[in-house]
mmCIF file of C-alpha atoms in Angstrom:
data_model
loop_
_atom_site.group_PDB
_atom_site.id
_atom_site.type_symbol
_atom_site.label_atom_id
_atom_site.label_comp_id
_atom_site.label_asym_id
_atom_site.label_seq_id
_atom_site.Cartn_x
_atom_site.Cartn_y
_atom_site.Cartn_z
ATOM 1 C CA MET A 8 -21.104 2.892 -0.769
ATOM 2 C CA ASN A 9 -18.840 2.385 -3.931
ATOM 3 C CA LYS A 10 -15.686 0.683 -2.986
ATOM 4 C CA LEU A 11 -14.533 1.670 -6.211
ATOM 5 C CA ALA A 12 -14.093 5.189 -4.445
ATOM 6 C CA TYR A 13 -11.581 3.741 -1.694
ATOM 7 C CA LEU A 14 -8.317 2.258 -1.558
ATOM 8 C CA LYS A 15 -7.631 -1.481 -1.285
ATOM 9 C CA ILE A 16 -4.935 -1.753 1.252
ATOM 10 C CA GLY A 17 -2.148 -3.119 -1.062
ATOM 11 C CA GLU A 18 -2.860 0.221 -3.186
ATOM 12 C CA LEU A 19 -2.506 2.171 -0.053
ATOM 13 C CA ALA A 20 0.700 0.410 0.805
ATOM 14 C CA LYS A 21 2.012 1.022 -2.471
ATOM 15 C CA GLN A 22 1.011 5.197 -2.298
ATOM 16 C CA THR A 23 3.158 5.506 1.230
ATOM 17 C CA GLY A 24 5.794 2.654 0.685
ATOM 18 C CA LEU A 25 4.296 0.946 3.667
ATOM 19 C CA THR A 26 4.094 -2.728 4.085
ATOM 20 C CA VAL A 27 0.714 -4.538 4.305
ATOM 21 C CA GLY A 28 1.308 -5.523 6.909
ATOM 22 C CA ALA A 29 1.782 -2.320 8.976
ATOM 23 C CA LEU A 30 -0.958 -0.610 7.307
ATOM 24 C CA ARG A 31 -3.080 -3.064 9.333
ATOM 25 C CA TYR A 32 -0.949 -2.897 12.498
ATOM 26 C CA TYR A 33 -2.121 0.798 11.830
ATOM 27 C CA SER A 34 -5.670 0.085 11.329
ATOM 28 C CA ASP A 35 -5.802 -2.770 14.295
ATOM 29 C CA ILE A 36 -4.261 -0.111 17.501
ATOM 30 C CA GLY A 37 -6.345 2.861 16.297
ATOM 31 C CA LEU A 38 -4.136 4.736 14.000
ATOM 32 C CA LEU A 39 -5.268 4.204 10.503
ATOM 33 C CA GLN A 40 -9.167 3.438 10.035
ATOM 34 C CA PRO A 41 -11.139 1.673 7.084
ATOM 35 C CA VAL A 42 -14.257 3.505 5.851
ATOM 36 C CA LEU A 43 -14.998 -0.028 4.926
ATOM 37 C CA ILE A 44 -14.546 -3.546 5.859
ATOM 38 C CA GLY A 45 -15.932 -5.662 3.193
ATOM 39 C CA ASP A 46 -17.424 -8.801 3.703
ATOM 40 C CA ASN A 47 -14.793 -10.494 2.111
ATOM 41 C CA GLY A 48 -12.369 -8.765 4.882
ATOM 42 C CA TYR A 49 -10.768 -6.218 3.042
ATOM 43 C CA ARG A 50 -9.667 -3.340 4.578
ATOM 44 C CA TYR A 51 -11.146 0.222 1.932
ATOM 45 C CA TYR A 52 -9.626 3.902 2.790
ATOM 46 C CA ALA A 53 -10.021 6.646 2.240
ATOM 47 C CA ALA A 54 -8.830 8.124 -0.546
ATOM 48 C CA ASN A 55 -7.113 10.701 1.353
ATOM 49 C CA ALA A 56 -5.730 7.953 3.655
ATOM 50 C CA SER A 57 -2.027 8.207 2.029
ATOM 51 C CA GLU A 58 -2.470 11.501 3.892
ATOM 52 C CA GLN A 59 -2.582 10.345 7.060
ATOM 53 C CA VAL A 60 0.137 8.021 6.937
ATOM 54 C CA GLU A 61 1.872 10.764 5.824
ATOM 55 C CA PHE A 62 1.346 12.828 8.923
ATOM 56 C CA ILE A 63 1.886 9.368 11.015
ATOM 57 C CA LYS A 64 5.339 9.302 9.350
ATOM 58 C CA LYS A 65 6.555 12.114 10.109
ATOM 59 C CA ALA A 66 5.442 11.801 13.873
ATOM 60 C CA GLN A 67 7.451 9.659 14.169
ATOM 61 C CA SER A 68 10.402 10.808 12.295
ATOM 62 C CA LEU A 69 10.453 13.941 15.601
ATOM 63 C CA GLY A 70 10.514 10.663 17.898
ATOM 64 C CA PHE A 71 6.569 10.085 18.212
ATOM 65 C CA THR A 72 6.219 7.316 19.455
ATOM 66 C CA LEU A 73 2.889 5.103 18.041
ATOM 67 C CA GLU A 74 1.192 5.399 21.198
ATOM 68 C CA GLU A 75 1.875 9.574 21.573
ATOM 69 C CA ILE A 76 0.475 9.647 17.828
ATOM 70 C CA LYS A 77 -2.998 7.920 18.530
ATOM 71 C CA GLN A 78 -2.996 10.520 21.242
ATOM 72 C CA ILE A 79 -2.732 13.989 19.047
ATOM 73 C CA LEU A 80 -5.028 11.749 16.303
ATOM 74 C CA ASP A 81 -7.965 10.770 19.270
ATOM 75 C CA VAL A 82 -7.734 15.026 19.977
ATOM 76 C CA ARG A 83 -7.835 16.088 16.508
ATOM 77 C CA ASN A 84 -10.689 13.575 15.979
ATOM 78 C CA GLY A 85 -12.431 14.902 18.800
ATOM 79 C CA GLY A 86 -12.763 18.159 16.775
ATOM 80 C CA GLU A 87 -9.948 19.818 19.140
ATOM 81 C CA ILE A 88 -6.598 21.097 18.136
ATOM 82 C CA PRO A 89 -3.931 19.145 19.484
ATOM 83 C CA CYS A 90 -1.149 21.303 19.283
ATOM 84 C CA ASP A 91 -0.763 22.407 23.007
ATOM 85 C CA LEU A 92 -0.244 18.236 23.105
ATOM 86 C CA VAL A 93 2.435 17.614 20.972
ATOM 87 C CA GLN A 94 3.882 20.644 22.285
ATOM 88 C CA SER A 95 4.294 18.900 25.639
ATOM 89 C CA LEU A 96 4.772 15.914 24.326
ATOM 90 C CA LEU A 97 8.191 17.130 22.813
ATOM 91 C CA GLU A 98 8.872 19.270 25.915
ATOM 92 C CA ASN A 99 8.940 15.724 27.492
ATOM 93 C CA LYS A 100 11.336 14.288 24.405
ATOM 94 C CA ILE A 101 13.329 17.428 24.889
ATOM 95 C CA GLU A 102 13.729 17.014 28.658
ATOM 96 C CA GLN A 103 14.148 13.103 28.011
ATOM 97 C CA LEU A 104 17.169 13.205 25.647
ATOM 98 C CA ALA A 105 18.808 15.502 28.048
ATOM 99 C CA ILE A 106 18.981 12.514 30.949
ATOM 100 C CA GLN A 107 20.082 10.354 28.398
ATOM 101 C CA ILE A 108 22.814 12.861 26.661
ATOM 102 C CA LYS A 109 24.200 12.372 30.604
ATOM 103 C CA GLN A 110 24.041 9.292 31.136
ATOM 104 C CA MET A 111 25.549 8.403 27.674
ATOM 105 C CA THR A 112 28.022 11.180 28.610
ATOM 106 C CA LEU A 113 29.338 9.771 32.016
ATOM 107 C CA PHE A 114 29.635 6.145 30.681
ATOM 108 C CA LYS A 115 31.160 7.122 27.936
ATOM 109 C CA GLY A 116 34.118 8.563 30.627
ATOM 110 C CA GLU A 117 33.306 5.598 32.005
ATOM 111 C CA LEU A 118 34.558 3.395 28.950
ATOM 112 C CA GLU A 119 37.417 5.568 28.619
ATOM 113 C CA GLU A 120 38.934 5.406 31.961
ATOM 114 C CA TYR A 121 38.189 1.073 31.448
ATOM 115 C CA ARG A 122 40.839 1.506 27.980
ATOM 116 C CA ALA A 123 43.068 4.075 29.781
ATOM 117 C CA SER A 124 43.061 1.825 32.704
ATOM 118 C CA TRP A 125 43.458 -1.356 30.339
ATOM 119 C CA ALA A 126 45.737 -0.306 28.104
ATOM 120 C CA ASN A 127 48.853 -0.716 30.578
ATOM 121 C CA LYS A 128 47.945 -3.586 32.124
ATOM 122 C CA PRO A 129 50.698 -6.716 31.481
ATOM 123 C CA GLU A 130 48.613 -10.111 30.353
ATOM 124 C CA SER A 131 47.840 -12.343 33.339
ATOM 125 C CA ASN A 132 47.800 -16.071 33.061
ATOM 126 C CA LEU A 133 43.716 -16.668 32.257
ATOM 127 C CA LYS A 134 42.233 -18.521 34.983
ATOM 128 C CA GLN A 135 39.883 -21.982 34.428
ATOM 129 C CA GLU A 136 36.893 -20.372 34.775
ATOM 130 C CA GLU A 137 37.762 -16.679 33.300
ATOM 131 C CA VAL A 138 36.747 -15.742 30.108
ATOM 132 C CA CYS A 139 38.223 -12.048 29.909
ATOM 133 C CA PRO A 140 40.406 -11.093 32.720
ATOM 134 C CA LEU A 141 39.407 -7.527 31.880
ATOM 135 C CA ILE A 142 36.130 -7.834 31.807
ATOM 136 C CA ASP A 143 35.726 -9.996 35.003
ATOM 137 C CA SER A 144 37.798 -6.727 37.004
ATOM 138 C CA VAL A 145 34.710 -4.415 36.197
ATOM 139 C CA PRO A 146 32.893 -4.511 39.393
ATOM 140 C CA LEU A 147 28.687 -5.018 39.145
ATOM 141 C CA HIS A 148 26.631 -1.883 40.153
#
């Protein structure tokens, strides 16, 4: 194999804007496979490896985790089109976001209630063991 036809990890880093460490990590977890690892330990990647890195970046921008991206790539590397998996993962993400939005909305309301009740609370004498009487007044749930 002619090593000149492949990209060294540093060259791939320059092309993609990722660090060498990030690319090594992608390689270590199976997201990006070097075509060849030289006797010197250098990782050599196919000329189109930047396209795979771009795919990974796009998937991350949609909120997919590296583990989910690995699942998608594994399906594709197995010869199948992973679009059904992608749609299923996306549906799960939308459901999780809906739950988080509801939780955050409830939490925001709770914080607004504290703000309103604390605004009218007179200064109190600080006990020696207290840091802030306002926070100390909050019950743990």
